[in-house]
Amino acid sequence: MTLKSKTVAFATVSIIFLVAQMIFLRQDTSSVISSVEGLANERLPQLEKAHDMKVAVIQVQQWLTDISATRGLDGLNDGFDVAAENADLFRKRSQELIQLDPVNASFYKELLPVFEEYYLAGQVMAEGYVAGGPATGNLMMADFDTAAEAIYGRIDELMAKHTANTQAALKAAIASGKNAQNSSMLFTALLAILMLLLISGLHFFVLKPIVRMHDLVEELGKGDGDLSKRLPENKKDEIGDLAISFNHFLAKTDNTVAGVMKSVVRLIPMANELESNNNHVQDRIMKQNEQSQKVHACMDTTRAAADSVASAVERISSASTQGYERVQHGVEIVVKSSHTMDQLASRVGSSEETIKRLRESGERIEGVIDVISNIAEQTNLLALNAAIEAARAGEAGRGFAVVADEVRSLAGKTHESTAEVQAMVESIRKETQEVIGIMQESAEEARASQALVEASRGSLDEINGAIMHIRSCSEEILEAISLQGENFTRVESNFELMDEYFRETLKSGQLTISFGDDLKSLSAKLQDLISTFKVTDSDWSTKEREKPRMGEDIELF
């Protein structure tokens, strides 16, 4: 699998994972919003209107009972009007609930006749007290109590239904919030694992092999010249191909330099022998001429090998250029990943705003509950006042006292119910605050992931620098080979000069001595040039032969 394929695979998996996370997070957030909107727009208005109906029933009983106690005297005769206003409020809220809650429309329609019967019984009772006093009104009290019991039973049933519906909606909203929290934590953990795997893969498959290659090239550049070292070739990607090509270059250079070393090392004893056997130069000049021609041919072969080395180095430079382009492509992918992380952070911020709106809805619910609690307390005070009035009425107000106690009991239950609902809303608020904290942590982790992506981009920039260093080393090698070619040209020139010397030596043996000195000096220079290299094949000898060299046994190495 190539390095490009690995990079594309890692990037594809990361993008797919991020898209999936955004989709699931959007679905969970939409579910939470839907639950809260249903609670705020449907359940709470229904509960408020049901409570208004209950308060209207209580107010009708309260004011009609006050008329029974005061008998409609001047200044105390507004009970019928206030009771009528509350009766109208009951009817209005009933019609509104029929529109808001069509599922229970039949229940609201059945409730209206019961209320009308209750209201009529209360009016008849109050008019009886006004017209005939307690003697007449007490006879009608039983009918009013029966009607009141019927309407309160239906009202309690109505409140129970709406309370249950509201609690169910609250539980659904809580469940949706927990699901969103769990999904966010899971995807965040998976994203962290994926980023860790990506960084590990870059380290083992890209950075580590490139560091090895960099170390080897750096050793060559420092002047150690150890051509026997090789890069590992176990990678099946572009880095492995580069290692193979570089090893081929080292092997060819190793063989070439080893051959040159052997030739140069053997030239030194040849020069020494030439100097020591100067008296026999005239007899062996022709053989030496033939030997020099062989050396010239060997130098031509060496020059061709050097040209091959130059070609290999040019291929390495070309491969380095391709590697640079591919790493640049990797940088572009990392930039795209950075943009994707920015979008993820933006999505998490939007989720935080949505949950903040959920918290604000909870605060509005608390305000409504406070209003209900205040109404319950007011009802309790009214019931207490009614009980006091009943006590003043004596035996005639006993029934009214019973009703007042019942009203106080209902007010107490209402207060307890609002306390429970307020506790539930407080629990929702706390859990919403926890969700906000978690979303903030998710945003921090997304920003941390973005920092890791930026770090990866920096690593790729370092890789680019290493590749450019390889290209620079390749250019230096080409320059060295070019210099070596110039030296070969000089050697060829010297060999041409040697030919002239050979021809002149036939006339003068003194020229042979000069040629030996020149050959010895040139060999020393060549040995100095290649002595910095370490090659694999270093099996050669520098000692002189004990026997004089004959024309047929002259050898270069």
Short mmCIF file of C-alpha atoms in Angstrom, two decimals, residues 4-338:
data_model
loop_
_atom_site.label_atom_id
_atom_site.label_comp_id
_atom_site.label_asym_id
_atom_site.label_seq_id
_atom_site.Cartn_x
_atom_site.Cartn_y
_atom_site.Cartn_z
CA LYS A 4 -0.48 8.26 -0.86
CA SER A 5 -3.09 5.50 -0.41
CA LYS A 6 -2.47 5.39 3.34
CA THR A 7 -2.85 9.16 3.60
CA VAL A 8 -6.06 9.15 1.56
CA ALA A 9 -7.44 6.26 3.64
CA PHE A 10 -6.70 8.04 6.95
CA ALA A 11 -8.23 11.28 5.66
CA THR A 12 -11.33 9.51 4.31
CA VAL A 13 -11.97 7.69 7.59
CA SER A 14 -11.53 10.94 9.54
CA ILE A 15 -13.94 12.87 7.33
CA ILE A 16 -16.56 10.09 7.40
CA PHE A 17 -16.31 9.93 11.19
CA LEU A 18 -16.68 13.70 11.58
CA VAL A 19 -19.70 13.80 9.26
CA ALA A 20 -21.33 10.94 11.18
CA GLN A 21 -20.70 12.74 14.46
CA MET A 22 -22.33 15.93 13.17
CA ILE A 23 -25.36 13.99 11.87
CA PHE A 24 -25.93 12.12 15.15
CA LEU A 25 -25.36 15.23 17.23
CA ARG A 26 -27.84 17.17 15.10
CA GLN A 27 -30.45 14.41 15.48
CA ASP A 28 -30.05 14.26 19.27
CA THR A 29 -30.18 18.06 19.56
CA SER A 30 -33.30 18.22 17.39
CA SER A 31 -34.96 15.64 19.64
CA VAL A 32 -34.18 17.70 22.76
CA ILE A 33 -35.46 20.89 21.12
CA SER A 34 -38.65 19.15 19.98
CA SER A 35 -39.33 17.81 23.49
CA VAL A 36 -38.77 21.19 25.13
CA GLU A 37 -40.84 23.06 22.55
CA GLY A 38 -43.67 20.58 23.03
CA LEU A 39 -43.49 21.16 26.78
CA ALA A 40 -43.36 24.96 26.47
CA ASN A 41 -45.90 25.38 23.65
CA GLU A 42 -48.46 22.67 24.47
CA ARG A 43 -48.26 21.10 27.91
CA LEU A 44 -47.61 24.18 30.01
CA PRO A 45 -50.33 26.34 28.36
CA GLN A 46 -52.79 23.47 28.84
CA LEU A 47 -51.77 23.12 32.49
CA GLU A 48 -52.16 26.89 33.03
CA LYS A 49 -55.63 26.96 31.51
CA ALA A 50 -56.70 23.90 33.50
CA HIS A 51 -55.48 25.64 36.64
CA ASP A 52 -57.44 28.78 35.67
CA MET A 53 -60.55 26.60 35.36
CA LYS A 54 -59.94 25.17 38.81
CA VAL A 55 -59.44 28.64 40.28
CA ALA A 56 -62.62 29.83 38.53
CA VAL A 57 -64.62 27.01 40.15
CA ILE A 58 -63.19 27.92 43.55
CA GLN A 59 -63.90 31.63 43.00
CA VAL A 60 -67.52 30.90 41.98
CA GLN A 61 -68.05 28.92 45.18
CA GLN A 62 -66.23 31.55 47.25
CA TRP A 63 -68.23 34.54 46.03
CA LEU A 64 -71.61 32.79 46.00
CA THR A 65 -70.92 31.57 49.53
CA ASP A 66 -70.03 35.14 50.55
CA ILE A 67 -73.44 36.25 49.20
CA SER A 68 -75.04 33.55 51.35
CA ALA A 69 -73.25 34.91 54.40
CA THR A 70 -73.83 38.63 53.74
CA ARG A 71 -77.31 38.22 52.15
CA GLY A 72 -76.44 40.79 49.47
CA LEU A 73 -76.44 43.81 51.76
CA ASP A 74 -75.34 47.18 50.42
CA GLY A 75 -71.59 47.16 49.76
CA LEU A 76 -71.50 43.36 49.94
CA ASN A 77 -73.66 42.53 46.95
CA ASP A 78 -70.96 42.18 44.24
CA GLY A 79 -70.66 38.40 44.68
CA PHE A 80 -73.04 37.58 41.80
CA ASP A 81 -71.04 39.74 39.37
CA VAL A 82 -67.63 38.33 40.35
CA ALA A 83 -69.01 34.78 40.27
CA ALA A 84 -70.38 35.47 36.78
CA GLU A 85 -66.95 36.74 35.67
CA ASN A 86 -65.29 33.57 36.92
CA ALA A 87 -67.98 31.46 35.25
CA ASP A 88 -67.23 33.22 31.96
CA LEU A 89 -63.51 32.61 32.53
CA PHE A 90 -64.23 28.91 33.07
CA ARG A 91 -66.18 28.71 29.81
CA LYS A 92 -63.47 30.64 27.92
CA ARG A 93 -60.65 28.41 29.19
CA SER A 94 -62.73 25.34 28.38
CA GLN A 95 -63.13 26.45 24.76
CA GLU A 96 -59.41 27.24 24.53
CA LEU A 97 -58.52 23.77 25.82
CA ILE A 98 -60.83 22.21 23.23
CA GLN A 99 -58.73 23.97 20.57
CA LEU A 100 -55.34 23.24 22.18
CA ASP A 101 -56.07 19.64 23.18
CA PRO A 102 -58.41 18.09 20.57
CA VAL A 103 -57.62 14.61 21.88
CA ASN A 104 -59.50 15.39 25.14
CA ALA A 105 -62.09 17.70 23.55
CA SER A 106 -64.95 15.37 24.53
CA PHE A 107 -63.87 15.56 28.18
CA TYR A 108 -63.93 19.38 28.13
CA LYS A 109 -67.34 19.38 26.44
CA GLU A 110 -68.70 16.98 29.08
CA LEU A 111 -67.24 19.22 31.80
CA LEU A 112 -69.24 22.30 30.72
CA PRO A 113 -72.73 20.91 31.64
CA VAL A 114 -71.39 19.80 35.03
CA PHE A 115 -70.05 23.29 35.66
CA GLU A 116 -73.31 24.93 34.50
CA GLU A 117 -75.26 22.72 36.91
CA TYR A 118 -72.82 23.61 39.69
CA TYR A 119 -73.04 27.33 38.87
CA LEU A 120 -76.85 27.24 38.72
CA ALA A 121 -77.05 25.43 42.07
CA GLY A 122 -74.78 28.07 43.61
CA GLN A 123 -76.88 30.91 42.25
CA VAL A 124 -80.10 29.32 43.51
CA MET A 125 -78.54 28.80 46.95
CA ALA A 126 -77.25 32.38 47.11
CA GLU A 127 -80.61 33.80 46.02
CA GLY A 128 -82.33 31.60 48.64
CA TYR A 129 -80.11 33.06 51.38
CA VAL A 130 -80.80 36.58 50.13
CA ALA A 131 -84.57 36.05 49.82
CA GLY A 132 -85.39 33.75 52.74
CA GLY A 133 -82.31 33.79 54.95
CA PRO A 134 -80.57 30.71 56.38
CA ALA A 135 -83.85 28.80 56.69
CA THR A 136 -84.34 28.84 52.93
CA GLY A 137 -80.65 28.82 51.90
CA ASN A 138 -79.66 25.87 54.09
CA LEU A 139 -82.25 23.72 52.32
CA MET A 140 -80.45 24.37 49.03
CA MET A 141 -76.95 23.89 50.49
CA ALA A 142 -77.08 20.11 49.98
CA ASP A 143 -77.77 20.47 46.24
CA PHE A 144 -74.92 22.94 45.92
CA ASP A 145 -72.56 20.64 47.84
CA THR A 146 -73.49 17.74 45.54
CA ALA A 147 -72.87 19.86 42.45
CA ALA A 148 -69.60 21.15 43.95
CA GLU A 149 -68.45 17.59 44.68
CA ALA A 150 -69.19 16.62 41.07
CA ILE A 151 -67.37 19.58 39.52
CA TYR A 152 -64.38 19.26 41.88
CA GLY A 153 -64.09 15.60 41.01
CA ARG A 154 -63.97 16.41 37.31
CA ILE A 155 -61.58 19.30 37.90
CA ASP A 156 -59.27 17.01 39.91
CA GLU A 157 -59.40 14.52 37.05
CA LEU A 158 -58.55 17.32 34.60
CA MET A 159 -55.57 18.50 36.68
CA ALA A 160 -54.34 14.93 37.09
CA LYS A 161 -54.37 14.42 33.32
CA HIS A 162 -52.46 17.60 32.58
CA THR A 163 -50.01 17.01 35.42
CA ALA A 164 -49.29 13.51 34.10
CA ASN A 165 -48.87 14.83 30.54
CA THR A 166 -46.48 17.54 31.74
CA GLN A 167 -44.42 15.04 33.75
CA ALA A 168 -44.22 12.72 30.74
CA ALA A 169 -43.02 15.59 28.54
CA LEU A 170 -40.39 16.52 31.14
CA LYS A 171 -39.15 12.93 31.30
CA ALA A 172 -38.94 12.79 27.50
CA ALA A 173 -36.90 16.01 27.43
CA ILE A 174 -34.55 14.64 30.12
CA ALA A 175 -34.11 11.38 28.22
CA SER A 176 -33.34 13.27 24.98
CA GLY A 177 -30.74 15.39 26.78
CA LYS A 178 -29.04 12.31 28.24
CA ASN A 179 -28.95 10.65 24.82
CA ALA A 180 -27.32 13.75 23.33
CA GLN A 181 -24.78 13.76 26.16
CA ASN A 182 -23.88 10.08 25.72
CA SER A 183 -23.57 10.41 21.93
CA SER A 184 -21.30 13.44 22.24
CA MET A 185 -19.01 11.69 24.74
CA LEU A 186 -18.81 8.54 22.61
CA PHE A 187 -17.94 10.37 19.39
CA THR A 188 -15.39 12.52 21.18
CA ALA A 189 -13.62 9.44 22.56
CA LEU A 190 -13.63 7.75 19.15
CA LEU A 191 -12.25 10.90 17.52
CA ALA A 192 -9.38 11.01 20.03
CA ILE A 193 -8.55 7.35 19.31
CA LEU A 194 -8.64 7.99 15.56
CA MET A 195 -6.29 10.96 15.87
CA LEU A 196 -3.90 8.86 17.99
CA LEU A 197 -3.87 6.13 15.35
CA LEU A 198 -3.25 8.71 12.63
CA ILE A 199 -0.29 10.22 14.47
CA SER A 200 1.16 6.76 15.22
CA GLY A 201 0.79 5.78 11.56
CA LEU A 202 2.59 8.92 10.40
CA HIS A 203 5.38 8.25 12.86
CA PHE A 204 5.98 4.59 11.96
CA PHE A 205 5.24 4.68 8.24
CA VAL A 206 6.60 8.10 7.25
CA LEU A 207 8.76 9.88 9.81
CA LYS A 208 10.84 6.94 11.05
CA PRO A 209 11.98 5.75 7.55
CA ILE A 210 12.70 9.32 6.48
CA VAL A 211 14.75 9.93 9.64
CA ARG A 212 16.84 6.84 8.85
CA MET A 213 17.45 8.07 5.31
CA HIS A 214 18.27 11.53 6.62
CA ASP A 215 20.83 10.12 9.09
CA LEU A 216 22.56 8.11 6.36
CA VAL A 217 22.69 11.03 3.93
CA GLU A 218 23.92 13.28 6.74
CA GLU A 219 26.77 10.83 7.48
CA LEU A 220 27.75 10.87 3.81
CA GLY A 221 27.54 14.67 3.75
CA LYS A 222 29.80 15.04 6.83
CA GLY A 223 32.65 13.33 4.99
CA ASP A 224 32.63 9.83 6.52
CA GLY A 225 32.07 8.42 3.03
CA ASP A 226 30.96 4.98 4.28
CA LEU A 227 29.49 3.53 1.07
CA SER A 228 28.94 0.12 2.67
CA LYS A 229 25.87 1.21 4.65
CA ARG A 230 22.37 0.56 3.28
CA LEU A 231 18.82 1.68 4.02
CA PRO A 232 16.15 -0.92 5.01
CA GLU A 233 14.02 -1.94 2.00
CA ASN A 234 11.09 -3.54 3.84
CA LYS A 235 8.59 -0.75 3.05
CA LYS A 236 6.11 -1.29 0.21
CA ASP A 237 5.48 2.38 -0.48
CA GLU A 238 7.16 5.44 -1.97
CA ILE A 239 9.64 5.57 0.91
CA GLY A 240 10.59 1.93 0.26
CA ASP A 241 11.05 2.70 -3.45
CA LEU A 242 13.23 5.67 -2.58
CA ALA A 243 15.31 3.47 -0.23
CA ILE A 244 15.79 0.86 -2.98
CA SER A 245 16.86 3.50 -5.52
CA PHE A 246 19.21 5.10 -3.02
CA ASN A 247 20.73 1.70 -2.14
CA HIS A 248 21.28 1.03 -5.86
CA PHE A 249 23.04 4.34 -6.12
CA LEU A 250 25.21 3.53 -3.09
CA ALA A 251 26.02 0.07 -4.46
CA LYS A 252 27.08 1.43 -7.84
CA THR A 253 29.08 4.18 -6.23
CA ASP A 254 30.62 1.63 -3.86
CA ASN A 255 31.74 -0.61 -6.74
CA THR A 256 33.04 2.31 -8.76
CA VAL A 257 35.00 3.86 -5.90
CA ALA A 258 36.36 0.45 -4.88
CA GLY A 259 37.62 -0.08 -8.43
CA VAL A 260 39.16 3.36 -8.52
CA MET A 261 40.78 2.76 -5.12
CA LYS A 262 42.31 -0.49 -6.26
CA SER A 263 43.62 1.15 -9.41
CA VAL A 264 45.03 4.15 -7.58
CA VAL A 265 46.60 2.07 -4.80
CA ARG A 266 48.33 -0.14 -7.32
CA LEU A 267 49.62 2.87 -9.25
CA ILE A 268 51.83 3.88 -6.29
CA PRO A 269 53.97 0.69 -6.19
CA MET A 270 54.08 0.82 -9.97
CA ALA A 271 55.59 4.30 -9.78
CA ASN A 272 58.06 3.16 -7.12
CA GLU A 273 59.09 0.19 -9.22
CA LEU A 274 59.41 2.47 -12.22
CA GLU A 275 61.75 4.68 -10.22
CA SER A 276 63.81 1.76 -8.84
CA ASN A 277 64.07 0.07 -12.22
CA ASN A 278 64.95 3.18 -14.13
CA ASN A 279 68.04 1.47 -15.60
CA HIS A 280 65.81 -1.08 -17.31
CA VAL A 281 63.33 1.44 -18.74
CA GLN A 282 64.72 1.28 -22.21
CA ASP A 283 64.24 -2.48 -22.40
CA ARG A 284 60.66 -2.43 -21.13
CA ILE A 285 59.40 0.81 -22.63
CA MET A 286 57.27 -0.88 -25.24
CA LYS A 287 55.62 -3.18 -22.71
CA GLN A 288 54.98 -0.23 -20.45
CA ASN A 289 53.33 1.55 -23.35
CA GLU A 290 50.96 -1.37 -23.81
CA GLN A 291 50.21 -1.37 -20.09
CA SER A 292 49.43 2.33 -20.13
CA GLN A 293 46.96 1.75 -22.92
CA LYS A 294 45.18 -0.82 -20.75
CA VAL A 295 45.08 1.68 -17.91
CA HIS A 296 43.60 4.22 -20.30
CA ALA A 297 40.88 1.78 -21.29
CA CYS A 298 40.14 1.08 -17.62
CA MET A 299 39.83 4.80 -16.99
CA ASP A 300 37.33 5.02 -19.85
CA THR A 301 35.31 2.26 -18.20
CA THR A 302 35.50 4.06 -14.89
CA ARG A 303 34.37 7.29 -16.54
CA ALA A 304 31.35 5.49 -18.01
CA ALA A 305 30.53 4.11 -14.56
CA ALA A 306 30.75 7.62 -13.15
CA ASP A 307 28.30 8.79 -15.80
CA SER A 308 25.93 6.00 -14.67
CA VAL A 309 26.30 7.19 -11.09
CA ALA A 310 25.41 10.71 -12.19
CA SER A 311 22.31 9.39 -13.94
CA ALA A 312 21.28 7.50 -10.78
CA VAL A 313 21.75 10.62 -8.68
CA GLU A 314 19.57 12.57 -11.11
CA ARG A 315 16.85 9.94 -10.67
CA ILE A 316 17.15 10.31 -6.90
CA SER A 317 16.74 14.05 -7.30
CA SER A 318 13.66 13.47 -9.46
CA ALA A 319 12.23 11.04 -6.87
CA SER A 320 12.87 13.65 -4.16
CA THR A 321 10.89 16.17 -6.21
CA GLN A 322 7.99 13.74 -6.50
CA GLY A 323 8.14 13.04 -2.76
CA TYR A 324 8.04 16.77 -2.11
CA GLU A 325 4.92 17.13 -4.27
CA ARG A 326 3.22 14.23 -2.48
CA VAL A 327 4.00 15.66 0.93
CA GLN A 328 2.59 18.97 -0.30
CA HIS A 329 -0.58 17.07 -1.15
CA GLY A 330 -0.55 15.70 2.41
CA VAL A 331 -0.27 19.27 3.72
CA GLU A 332 -3.37 20.20 1.70
CA ILE A 333 -5.26 17.28 3.24
CA VAL A 334 -4.17 18.36 6.74
CA VAL A 335 -5.42 21.90 5.96
CA LYS A 336 -8.79 20.45 4.92
CA SER A 337 -8.86 18.44 8.19
CA SER A 338 -8.20 21.68 10.08
#
